[in-house]
GROMACS .gro file of C-alpha atoms in nm:
model
  490
    1MET     CA    1   5.660  15.003  18.044
    2SER     CA    2   5.982  14.976  17.844
    3ALA     CA    3   6.089  14.652  17.711
    4THR     CA    4   6.379  14.487  17.849
    5ASN     CA    5   6.708  14.672  17.782
    6THR     CA    6   6.957  14.404  17.769
    7ARG     CA    7   7.028  14.049  17.884
    8TYR     CA    8   7.326  13.826  17.924
    9ALA     CA    9   7.394  13.459  18.022
   10VAL     CA   10   7.636  13.290  18.277
   11ASP     CA   11   7.765  12.966  18.149
   12GLU     CA   12   7.818  12.741  18.474
   13SER     CA   13   8.133  12.587  18.338
   14ALA     CA   14   8.299  12.912  18.206
   15ALA     CA   15   8.378  13.258  18.325
   16PHE     CA   16   8.145  13.539  18.306
   17LEU     CA   17   8.027  13.631  17.943
   18ASP     CA   18   8.014  14.018  17.914
   19VAL     CA   19   7.749  14.043  17.650
   20GLU     CA   20   7.575  14.367  17.536
   21MET     CA   21   7.670  14.546  17.858
   22SER     CA   22   7.698  14.884  17.699
   23SER     CA   23   7.348  14.868  17.554
   24GLY     CA   24   7.155  14.872  17.874
   25ALA     CA   25   7.338  14.777  18.192
   26ALA     CA   26   7.601  15.035  18.150
   27CYS     CA   27   7.345  15.313  18.207
   28ILE     CA   28   7.278  15.190  18.557
   29ALA     CA   29   7.463  15.372  18.835
   30PRO     CA   30   7.256  15.309  19.145
   31ALA     CA   31   7.357  15.444  19.491
   32SER     CA   32   7.147  15.181  19.641
   33MET     CA   33   7.095  14.831  19.531
   34VAL     CA   34   6.825  14.584  19.674
   35CYS     CA   35   6.844  14.203  19.650
   36VAL     CA   36   6.501  14.036  19.661
   37THR     CA   37   6.533  13.650  19.666
   38VAL     CA   38   6.247  13.452  19.528
   39TYR     CA   39   6.212  13.079  19.564
   40ASN     CA   40   5.844  12.961  19.559
   41GLU     CA   41   5.652  13.251  19.702
   42SER     CA   42   5.340  13.361  19.539
   43LEU     CA   43   5.287  13.657  19.317
   44PRO     CA   44   5.085  13.861  19.577
   45HIS     CA   45   5.357  13.837  19.824
   46LEU     CA   46   5.616  13.944  19.569
   47THR     CA   47   5.419  14.250  19.437
   48LYS     CA   48   5.324  14.366  19.793
   49THR     CA   49   5.702  14.360  19.886
   50LEU     CA   50   5.803  14.543  19.565
   51SER     CA   51   5.516  14.793  19.607
   52CYS     CA   52   5.600  14.887  19.981
   53LEU     CA   53   5.972  14.895  19.888
   54MET     CA   54   5.932  15.144  19.588
   55GLN     CA   55   5.694  15.354  19.799
   56SER     CA   56   5.961  15.368  20.085
   57PHE     CA   57   6.237  15.484  19.829
   58ARG     CA   58   5.996  15.730  19.687
   59GLN     CA   59   5.945  15.890  20.027
   60ALA     CA   60   6.315  15.895  20.086
   61GLN     CA   61   6.360  16.067  19.752
   62ARG     CA   62   6.101  16.324  19.854
   63HIS     CA   63   6.314  16.388  20.162
   64TYR     CA   64   6.606  16.463  19.942
   65ILE     CA   65   6.825  16.185  20.057
   66GLU     CA   66   7.083  16.156  19.784
   67SER     CA   67   7.152  15.774  19.798
   68ALA     CA   68   6.781  15.702  19.748
   69ARG     CA   69   6.774  15.887  19.417
   70GLU     CA   70   6.914  15.611  19.190
   71VAL     CA   71   6.805  15.271  19.308
   72CYS     CA   72   6.834  14.926  19.137
   73ILE     CA   73   6.608  14.625  19.248
   74VAL     CA   74   6.761  14.277  19.190
   75ILE     CA   75   6.510  13.997  19.190
   76VAL     CA   76   6.683  13.657  19.191
   77ILE     CA   77   6.456  13.359  19.093
   78ASP     CA   78   6.622  13.074  19.262
   79GLY     CA   79   6.525  12.791  19.017
   80VAL     CA   80   6.277  12.803  18.729
   81GLU     CA   81   6.117  12.484  18.811
   82LYS     CA   82   6.044  12.591  19.171
   83ALA     CA   83   5.913  12.947  19.095
   84ASP     CA   84   5.537  13.025  19.098
   85PRO     CA   85   5.433  13.034  18.719
   86GLN     CA   86   5.227  13.363  18.807
   87VAL     CA   87   5.557  13.526  18.920
   88LEU     CA   88   5.726  13.434  18.592
   89GLY     CA   89   5.422  13.547  18.399
   90PHE     CA   90   5.424  13.889  18.583
   91LEU     CA   91   5.774  13.942  18.502
   92GLN     CA   92   5.725  13.866  18.127
   93GLN     CA   93   5.422  14.092  18.114
   94ALA     CA   94   5.633  14.367  18.263
   95GLY     CA   95   5.880  14.313  17.991
   96LEU     CA   96   6.155  14.222  18.236
   97ILE     CA   97   6.240  13.875  18.110
   98ASP     CA   98   6.210  13.672  17.792
   99LEU     CA   99   5.940  13.423  17.702
  100ASP     CA  100   6.164  13.130  17.667
  101ILE     CA  101   6.323  13.098  18.013
  102GLY     CA  102   6.177  12.743  18.046
  103GLN     CA  103   6.444  12.622  17.795
  104GLN     CA  104   6.735  12.810  17.946
  105GLN     CA  105   7.051  12.595  18.030
  106ALA     CA  106   7.242  12.879  18.214
  107THR     CA  107   7.186  13.142  18.463
  108ARG     CA  108   7.066  13.461  18.280
  109PHE     CA  109   7.035  13.836  18.380
  110PHE     CA  110   6.783  14.059  18.237
  111PHE     CA  111   6.807  14.438  18.262
  112GLY     CA  112   6.503  14.671  18.263
  113ARG     CA  113   6.285  14.927  18.437
  114LEU     CA  114   5.987  14.905  18.644
  115GLY     CA  115   5.734  15.166  18.729
  116ALA     CA  116   5.493  15.173  19.021
  117GLN     CA  117   5.179  15.217  18.798
  118THR     CA  118   5.289  14.928  18.583
  119LEU     CA  119   5.328  14.706  18.904
  120SER     CA  120   4.991  14.798  19.035
  121GLN     CA  121   4.829  14.756  18.692
  122LEU     CA  122   4.969  14.390  18.633
  123ASN     CA  123   4.890  14.274  18.967
  124PRO     CA  124   4.682  14.521  19.194
  125VAL     CA  125   4.772  14.475  19.559
  126GLN     CA  126   4.525  14.551  19.844
  127THR     CA  127   4.707  14.706  20.136
  128ASN     CA  128   4.560  14.800  20.471
  129SER     CA  129   4.692  15.160  20.475
  130ALA     CA  130   4.756  15.415  20.215
  131GLU     CA  131   5.131  15.456  20.321
  132ASN     CA  132   5.184  15.106  20.209
  133SER     CA  133   5.054  15.146  19.854
  134ALA     CA  134   5.287  15.205  19.566
  135GLY     CA  135   5.081  15.487  19.398
  136GLY     CA  136   5.256  15.690  19.131
  137ASP     CA  137   5.305  15.679  18.756
  138ASP     CA  138   5.572  15.518  18.539
  139LEU     CA  139   5.766  15.850  18.526
  140HIS     CA  140   5.901  15.728  18.855
  141GLN     CA  141   6.085  15.414  18.760
  142VAL     CA  142   6.354  15.220  18.919
  143ALA     CA  143   6.607  15.007  18.742
  144CYS     CA  144   6.560  14.635  18.771
  145VAL     CA  145   6.787  14.340  18.723
  146VAL     CA  146   6.609  13.991  18.718
  147CYS     CA  147   6.833  13.694  18.762
  148ILE     CA  148   6.677  13.355  18.647
  149LYS     CA  149   6.874  13.048  18.776
  150ARG     CA  150   6.810  12.737  18.588
  151CYS     CA  151   6.793  12.521  18.912
  152ASN     CA  152   6.752  12.586  19.284
  153ARG     CA  153   7.106  12.663  19.428
  154GLY     CA  154   7.012  12.818  19.762
  155LYS     CA  155   7.038  13.170  19.916
  156LEU     CA  156   7.405  13.182  19.941
  157HIS     CA  157   7.443  13.126  19.576
  158SER     CA  158   7.178  13.406  19.519
  159HIS     CA  159   7.404  13.631  19.731
  160ALA     CA  160   7.704  13.525  19.535
  161LEU     CA  161   7.537  13.665  19.211
  162PHE     CA  162   7.434  13.986  19.413
  163PHE     CA  163   7.732  14.059  19.631
  164GLY     CA  164   7.981  13.879  19.423
  165ASP     CA  165   7.895  14.006  19.066
  166LEU     CA  166   7.654  14.278  19.047
  167CYS     CA  167   7.772  14.490  19.326
  168PRO     CA  168   8.125  14.491  19.219
  169ARG     CA  169   8.003  14.592  18.871
  170PHE     CA  170   7.795  14.890  18.986
  171SER     CA  171   7.964  14.979  19.304
  172PRO     CA  172   7.666  15.100  19.499
  173LYS     CA  173   7.688  15.300  19.822
  174TYR     CA  174   7.429  15.071  19.999
  175CYS     CA  175   7.310  14.720  19.960
  176PHE     CA  176   6.982  14.616  20.100
  177GLN     CA  177   6.842  14.263  20.124
  178ILE     CA  178   6.472  14.176  20.169
  179ASP     CA  179   6.276  13.855  20.179
  180VAL     CA  180   5.953  13.808  19.982
  181GLY     CA  181   5.659  13.863  20.208
  182THR     CA  182   5.823  14.135  20.402
  183THR     CA  183   5.655  14.474  20.381
  184VAL     CA  184   5.848  14.790  20.478
  185ALA     CA  185   5.687  15.102  20.619
  186ALA     CA  186   5.714  15.408  20.408
  187PRO     CA  187   5.966  15.580  20.633
  188ALA     CA  188   6.200  15.262  20.666
  189VAL     CA  189   6.443  15.314  20.384
  190GLY     CA  190   6.492  15.678  20.455
  191ALA     CA  191   6.549  15.601  20.834
  192MET     CA  192   6.824  15.363  20.740
  193LEU     CA  193   6.994  15.571  20.497
  194MET     CA  194   6.997  15.864  20.735
  195HIS     CA  195   7.147  15.650  21.002
  196PHE     CA  196   7.422  15.555  20.776
  197GLU     CA  197   7.491  15.912  20.681
  198ALA     CA  198   7.504  16.025  21.044
  199ASN     CA  199   7.725  15.749  21.150
  200ALA     CA  200   8.013  15.686  20.929
  201GLN     CA  201   8.153  15.383  21.133
  202VAL     CA  202   7.823  15.186  21.071
  203GLY     CA  203   7.896  14.893  20.849
  204ALA     CA  204   7.541  14.741  20.837
  205LEU     CA  205   7.186  14.798  20.992
  206ALA     CA  206   6.922  14.573  21.101
  207ALA     CA  207   6.553  14.681  21.063
  208ASN     CA  208   6.291  14.677  21.319
  209ILE     CA  209   6.106  14.356  21.214
  210VAL     CA  210   5.790  14.192  21.373
  211SER     CA  211   5.534  13.956  21.240
  212GLU     CA  212   5.174  14.036  21.170
  213PRO     CA  213   4.993  14.121  21.494
  214PRO     CA  214   4.747  13.848  21.564
  215GLY     CA  215   4.385  13.936  21.603
  216LEU     CA  216   4.154  13.826  21.867
  217ASP     CA  217   4.092  13.504  21.664
  218GLY     CA  218   4.459  13.448  21.586
  219SER     CA  219   4.632  13.122  21.654
  220VAL     CA  220   4.868  13.047  21.941
  221ILE     CA  221   5.147  12.994  21.670
  222GLU     CA  222   5.072  13.363  21.545
  223ALA     CA  223   5.069  13.498  21.882
  224TRP     CA  224   5.396  13.326  21.989
  225GLN     CA  225   5.570  13.447  21.669
  226PHE     CA  226   5.460  13.802  21.719
  227MET     CA  227   5.580  13.787  22.091
  228ASP     CA  228   5.913  13.628  21.973
  229PHE     CA  229   5.980  13.902  21.700
  230SER     CA  230   5.871  14.179  21.930
  231LEU     CA  231   6.092  14.051  22.213
  232GLN     CA  232   6.395  14.051  21.985
  233ALA     CA  233   6.343  14.401  21.853
  234ALA     CA  234   6.247  14.557  22.193
  235VAL     CA  235   6.503  14.379  22.415
  236PHE     CA  236   6.759  14.148  22.260
  237TRP     CA  237   6.890  14.347  21.964
  238PRO     CA  238   6.927  14.683  22.156
  239ALA     CA  239   7.102  14.486  22.434
  240GLU     CA  240   7.328  14.338  22.184
  241VAL     CA  241   7.421  14.686  22.036
  242LEU     CA  242   7.468  14.810  22.397
  243ALA     CA  243   7.698  14.517  22.472
  244GLY     CA  244   7.922  14.565  22.177
  245HIS     CA  245   7.766  14.472  21.842
  246LEU     CA  246   7.467  14.325  21.684
  247SER     CA  247   7.497  13.943  21.593
  248VAL     CA  248   7.263  13.917  21.302
  249LEU     CA  249   7.168  14.108  20.975
  250PRO     CA  250   6.818  13.977  20.927
  251GLY     CA  251   6.746  13.837  20.585
  252GLN     CA  252   6.384  13.977  20.620
  253PHE     CA  253   6.512  14.338  20.596
  254SER     CA  254   6.875  14.478  20.639
  255ALA     CA  255   7.122  14.713  20.487
  256ILE     CA  256   7.494  14.694  20.428
  257ARG     CA  257   7.743  14.967  20.347
  258TRP     CA  258   7.916  14.834  20.028
  259VAL     CA  259   8.252  14.938  20.117
  260ALA     CA  260   8.229  14.733  20.445
  261LEU     CA  261   8.197  14.426  20.243
  262SER     CA  262   8.444  14.519  19.978
  263SER     CA  263   8.706  14.665  20.209
  264GLN     CA  264   8.754  14.930  19.969
  265HIS     CA  265   8.910  14.690  19.710
  266LYS     CA  266   8.809  14.720  19.334
  267LEU     CA  267   8.656  14.376  19.331
  268ALA     CA  268   8.627  14.169  19.000
  269PRO     CA  269   8.289  13.995  18.920
  270THR     CA  270   8.297  13.657  19.040
  271VAL     CA  271   8.029  13.466  18.842
  272GLY     CA  272   8.124  13.147  18.663
  273LYS     CA  273   8.206  12.795  18.800
  274ALA     CA  274   8.545  12.853  18.928
  275ALA     CA  275   8.465  13.204  19.074
  276LEU     CA  276   8.153  13.084  19.250
  277GLN     CA  277   8.380  12.831  19.434
  278LEU     CA  278   8.581  13.107  19.599
  279ASN     CA  279   8.832  13.233  19.328
  280GLU     CA  280   9.177  13.301  19.476
  281ALA     CA  281   9.220  13.641  19.338
  282LEU     CA  282   8.924  13.771  19.536
  283SER     CA  283   9.014  13.578  19.853
  284ASN     CA  284   9.377  13.701  19.860
  285LYS     CA  285   9.227  14.058  19.904
  286ARG     CA  286   9.077  13.941  20.237
  287SER     CA  287   8.760  14.115  20.167
  288PRO     CA  288   8.462  14.014  20.381
  289VAL     CA  289   8.243  13.932  20.071
  290ALA     CA  290   8.518  13.684  19.967
  291ARG     CA  291   8.527  13.519  20.326
  292TYR     CA  292   8.143  13.519  20.313
  293LEU     CA  293   8.124  13.336  19.986
  294ARG     CA  294   8.363  13.057  20.110
  295GLY     CA  295   8.034  12.903  20.207
  296LEU     CA  296   7.981  12.788  19.845
  297SER     CA  297   8.267  12.535  19.882
  298THR     CA  298   8.290  12.470  20.262
  299VAL     CA  299   8.318  12.101  20.362
  300SER     CA  300   8.354  12.170  20.736
  301ALA     CA  301   8.059  12.036  20.940
  302MET     CA  302   8.065  12.336  21.160
  303GLU     CA  303   8.058  12.577  20.859
  304ARG     CA  304   7.798  12.395  20.686
  305ILE     CA  305   7.561  12.443  20.981
  306MET     CA  306   7.684  12.803  21.018
  307PHE     CA  307   7.583  12.881  20.660
  308LEU     CA  308   7.230  12.787  20.723
  309ALA     CA  309   7.222  13.129  20.894
  310GLU     CA  310   7.412  13.326  20.624
  311ASP     CA  311   7.273  13.657  20.772
  312ARG     CA  312   7.490  13.575  21.089
  313VAL     CA  313   7.791  13.502  20.897
  314ILE     CA  314   7.805  13.800  20.683
  315GLY     CA  315   7.782  14.026  20.997
  316ASN     CA  316   8.070  13.841  21.155
  317GLU     CA  317   8.282  13.891  20.858
  318ILE     CA  318   8.210  14.266  20.868
  319ILE     CA  319   8.304  14.272  21.236
  320LEU     CA  320   8.633  14.095  21.174
  321ALA     CA  321   8.723  14.306  20.871
  322ASP     CA  322   9.049  14.502  20.844
  323LYS     CA  323   8.853  14.837  20.902
  324LYS     CA  324   8.656  14.895  21.208
  325TRP     CA  325   8.282  14.873  21.154
  326THR     CA  326   7.979  14.836  21.370
  327LEU     CA  327   7.661  14.645  21.328
  328GLU     CA  328   7.369  14.841  21.480
  329PHE     CA  329   6.980  14.825  21.496
  330CYS     CA  330   6.776  15.098  21.338
  331ALA     CA  331   6.442  15.105  21.537
  332ALA     CA  332   6.274  15.357  21.324
  333ALA     CA  333   6.296  15.134  21.015
  334ARG     CA  334   5.983  14.938  21.075
  335ALA     CA  335   5.911  14.614  20.869
  336THR     CA  336   5.654  14.344  20.896
  337THR     CA  337   5.734  13.983  20.788
  338ASP     CA  338   5.502  13.698  20.719
  339ALA     CA  339   5.468  13.433  20.986
  340CYS     CA  340   5.469  13.052  20.970
  341ASP     CA  341   5.130  12.910  20.920
  342ASP     CA  342   5.157  12.583  21.101
  343ILE     CA  343   5.351  12.415  21.371
  344ASP     CA  344   5.559  12.187  21.126
  345GLU     CA  345   5.689  12.485  20.948
  346LEU     CA  346   5.756  12.671  21.259
  347LEU     CA  347   5.969  12.395  21.394
  348ARG     CA  348   6.158  12.348  21.089
  349GLN     CA  349   6.231  12.715  21.073
  350ARG     CA  350   6.333  12.740  21.449
  351ARG     CA  351   6.543  12.425  21.429
  352ARG     CA  352   6.748  12.572  21.135
  353TRP     CA  353   6.770  12.912  21.303
  354ASN     CA  354   6.867  12.782  21.651
  355ASN     CA  355   7.129  12.525  21.523
  356SER     CA  356   7.284  12.766  21.281
  357SER     CA  357   7.282  13.069  21.518
  358THR     CA  358   7.461  12.856  21.787
  359ALA     CA  359   7.717  12.733  21.544
  360CYS     CA  360   7.795  13.100  21.437
  361LYS     CA  361   7.833  13.209  21.794
  362LEU     CA  362   8.075  12.906  21.874
  363TRP     CA  363   8.275  12.992  21.557
  364LEU     CA  364   8.303  13.346  21.661
  365PHE     CA  365   8.413  13.239  22.022
  366GLY     CA  366   8.694  13.063  21.853
  367ARG     CA  367   8.816  13.396  21.703
  368TRP     CA  368   8.807  13.583  22.042
  369PHE     CA  369   9.179  13.539  22.124
  370ALA     CA  370   9.305  13.611  21.783
  371TYR     CA  371   9.086  13.943  21.792
  372LEU     CA  372   9.258  14.037  22.128
  373SER     CA  373   9.590  13.973  21.959
  374ARG     CA  374   9.535  14.214  21.678
  375VAL     CA  375   9.754  14.529  21.657
  376ASP     CA  376   9.504  14.716  21.437
  377ARG     CA  377   9.248  14.726  21.726
  378ASP     CA  378   9.291  14.935  22.034
  379ALA     CA  379   9.187  14.860  22.391
  380THR     CA  380   8.845  15.000  22.360
  381ASP     CA  381   8.770  14.791  22.047
  382LYS     CA  382   8.886  14.469  22.226
  383LEU     CA  383   8.685  14.549  22.531
  384ARG     CA  384   8.369  14.614  22.326
  385PHE     CA  385   8.427  14.282  22.131
  386SER     CA  386   8.496  14.098  22.467
  387SER     CA  387   8.163  14.234  22.629
  388ALA     CA  388   7.970  14.139  22.309
  389MET     CA  389   8.126  13.781  22.325
  390LEU     CA  390   8.018  13.770  22.703
  391TRP     CA  391   7.660  13.862  22.606
  392GLN     CA  392   7.657  13.607  22.322
  393LEU     CA  393   7.782  13.345  22.585
  394VAL     CA  394   7.493  13.425  22.811
  395LEU     CA  395   7.250  13.386  22.513
  396VAL     CA  396   7.399  13.060  22.425
  397ALA     CA  397   7.360  12.942  22.791
  398GLN     CA  398   7.008  13.062  22.794
  399GLN     CA  399   6.913  12.873  22.482
  400LEU     CA  400   7.098  12.547  22.591
  401LEU     CA  401   6.934  12.563  22.933
  402ALA     CA  402   6.562  12.638  22.825
  403PRO     CA  403   6.457  12.287  22.838
  404ALA     CA  404   6.596  12.266  23.194
  405PHE     CA  405   6.432  12.573  23.292
  406LEU     CA  406   6.082  12.439  23.160
  407ILE     CA  407   6.130  12.129  23.360
  408CYS     CA  408   6.219  12.316  23.667
  409LEU     CA  409   5.913  12.536  23.622
  410ALA     CA  410   5.706  12.250  23.590
  411VAL     CA  411   5.842  12.093  23.915
  412LEU     CA  412   5.778  12.422  24.093
  413VAL     CA  413   5.418  12.432  23.982
  414THR     CA  414   5.357  12.077  24.075
  415GLN     CA  415   5.502  12.153  24.427
  416ALA     CA  416   5.289  12.468  24.470
  417VAL     CA  417   4.975  12.256  24.358
  418SER     CA  418   5.071  11.996  24.608
  419ALA     CA  419   5.125  12.249  24.886
  420SER     CA  420   4.786  12.409  24.807
  421LEU     CA  421   4.610  12.065  24.821
  422THR     CA  422   4.778  11.996  25.148
  423ARG     CA  423   4.648  12.305  25.303
  424GLY     CA  424   4.305  12.205  25.196
  425ASP     CA  425   4.261  12.456  24.921
  426ARG     CA  426   4.127  12.262  24.625
  427VAL     CA  427   3.959  12.565  24.438
  428VAL     CA  428   4.262  12.713  24.284
  429PRO     CA  429   4.434  12.389  24.169
  430THR     CA  430   4.098  12.255  24.024
  431LEU     CA  431   4.033  12.586  23.841
  432LEU     CA  432   4.390  12.601  23.709
  433LEU     CA  433   4.363  12.243  23.569
  434GLY     CA  434   4.013  12.319  23.414
  435VAL     CA  435   4.113  12.632  23.235
  436SER     CA  436   4.445  12.475  23.114
  437VAL     CA  437   4.261  12.181  22.957
  438VAL     CA  438   4.011  12.415  22.787
  439ALA     CA  439   4.283  12.632  22.663
  440GLY     CA  440   4.483  12.346  22.533
  441LEU     CA  441   4.168  12.193  22.352
  442LEU     CA  442   4.100  12.519  22.186
  443SER     CA  443   4.457  12.563  22.085
  444LEU     CA  444   4.485  12.235  21.909
  445SER     CA  445   4.318  12.314  21.584
  446ARG     CA  446   4.220  12.622  21.394
  447GLN     CA  447   3.984  12.460  21.150
  448ARG     CA  448   3.732  12.727  21.056
  449GLY     CA  449   3.532  12.539  20.791
  450SER     CA  450   3.160  12.544  20.873
  451GLY     CA  451   3.217  12.666  21.217
  452ALA     CA  452   3.357  12.997  21.099
  453ALA     CA  453   3.115  13.210  21.256
  454ALA     CA  454   3.188  13.057  21.604
  455TRP     CA  455   3.561  13.061  21.576
  456PRO     CA  456   3.615  13.418  21.713
  457TRP     CA  457   3.435  13.333  22.022
  458ARG     CA  458   3.627  13.015  22.071
  459ALA     CA  459   3.948  13.215  22.023
  460ARG     CA  460   3.840  13.468  22.292
  461LEU     CA  461   3.763  13.188  22.530
  462ARG     CA  462   4.095  13.036  22.457
  463ASN     CA  463   4.273  13.367  22.514
  464ALA     CA  464   4.073  13.425  22.838
  465CYS     CA  465   4.161  13.066  22.974
  466THR     CA  466   4.516  13.100  22.874
  467PHE     CA  467   4.540  13.437  23.059
  468THR     CA  468   4.360  13.290  23.374
  469ALA     CA  469   4.591  13.001  23.382
  470ALA     CA  470   4.900  13.222  23.376
  471VAL     CA  471   4.760  13.447  23.657
  472LEU     CA  472   4.664  13.123  23.880
  473THR     CA  473   5.009  12.982  23.810
  474ILE     CA  474   5.189  13.296  23.935
  475TRP     CA  475   4.959  13.325  24.232
  476LEU     CA  476   5.030  12.972  24.333
  477LEU     CA  477   5.401  13.006  24.301
  478VAL     CA  478   5.411  13.337  24.507
  479ALA     CA  479   5.166  13.216  24.768
  480MET     CA  480   5.309  12.850  24.824
  481LEU     CA  481   5.682  12.884  24.735
  482PRO     CA  482   5.779  13.259  24.780
  483ALA     CA  483   6.163  13.206  24.749
  484ALA     CA  484   6.155  12.951  24.466
  485SER     CA  485   5.892  13.151  24.284
  486ALA     CA  486   6.111  13.450  24.275
  487ALA     CA  487   6.401  13.258  24.126
  488ALA     CA  488   6.163  13.092  23.869
  489LEU     CA  489   6.011  13.415  23.753
  490PHE     CA  490   6.362  13.584  23.713
   0.00000   0.00000   0.00000
């Protein structure tokens, strides 16, 4: 592994300092760039993500996909004090960063190269299948840029460094973003690049993302998350594309055509205090990346909520760009993301996602009339945008009415049970109550401790009780309230 090629610092109170660029960074000319944002994730999660990503690019290279031949991976450490010490130690051992980063007073960039063999030697990663391992030698290296931020500034700030500074410098053809903890299947990168090459109007692509499939002893939280991700990938995202355009570019794994963000303008790098607060020169070019980075200085309550879902904002800006672009879903690009471990983490995540996604949709509704008034869009474009807005309106209504639906379902089940008892049939209601109580008690905790050997049997019993309760509920509704049950199931 070669030592770090070059490094430079960004003073937060001054403009970008172009230090030693010719010695190392000038030789990087990537066709594809990848942004990997790191907060406090563990080293195994990072190395597994990097290993699978490098393997996927290797496979794309073996299929002679030109835009995969030169790749640069940008690792953004969002705050030294928040980062896992093992992650920093790994980057130091790989020769990618200095040993004195703990004393840094500014955001710093380090340039180097990373080989697959070096990655596996410094921190071996056990994978479930051979296709996800990053085998190979250090003759197959990728360019790396490691950005170390002095303190945590958030994901949007990390995107400002990537989309606002590095991408304008290196002008890649495609930009990928991936979260630590996401593992991509070996064909994923190649599938996305081929989709781009075959469809010149596609501005960005979402990958086919699911969480880890739960085993028989998986928790209810794991099962629900797997169901939710799978439903999005199988139903909602294809439906959005069919209706007009996709509403989200998932941060877990997605790709953007750089010209769709830059609007074919030669953008100037934007690092520095003034530039990171939306410098006027870039804004006047009306590029989507400039409008996206306005979130760094926004004071509007609506936009502050919106930018909690930056992956939706950046997609909206591409849709509203001067040139016509589409956001699409690449089903062949499979990726697996890590799920939330407990209910508190899940509730925090979904509260942020739900609030921000609703704010983004409401914001886009406010641009509906202006879009219909644009002279650079024909009737077909306006019809497609309107159909997409109508579908998003349905999704907002579904989300807002979900509590009312659950209350109505509970009322219907209560009425069905009451009707069954009135007819003298107490077996089904009693059995439904019994299996529901058992399933609930077995779902409350997943403490394995001393009872680890017995847990799989408890999980199987919980799953059987849950399935039985669902079947009995549907049977009661159909048998006792045929008209109402049809509406409820719909």
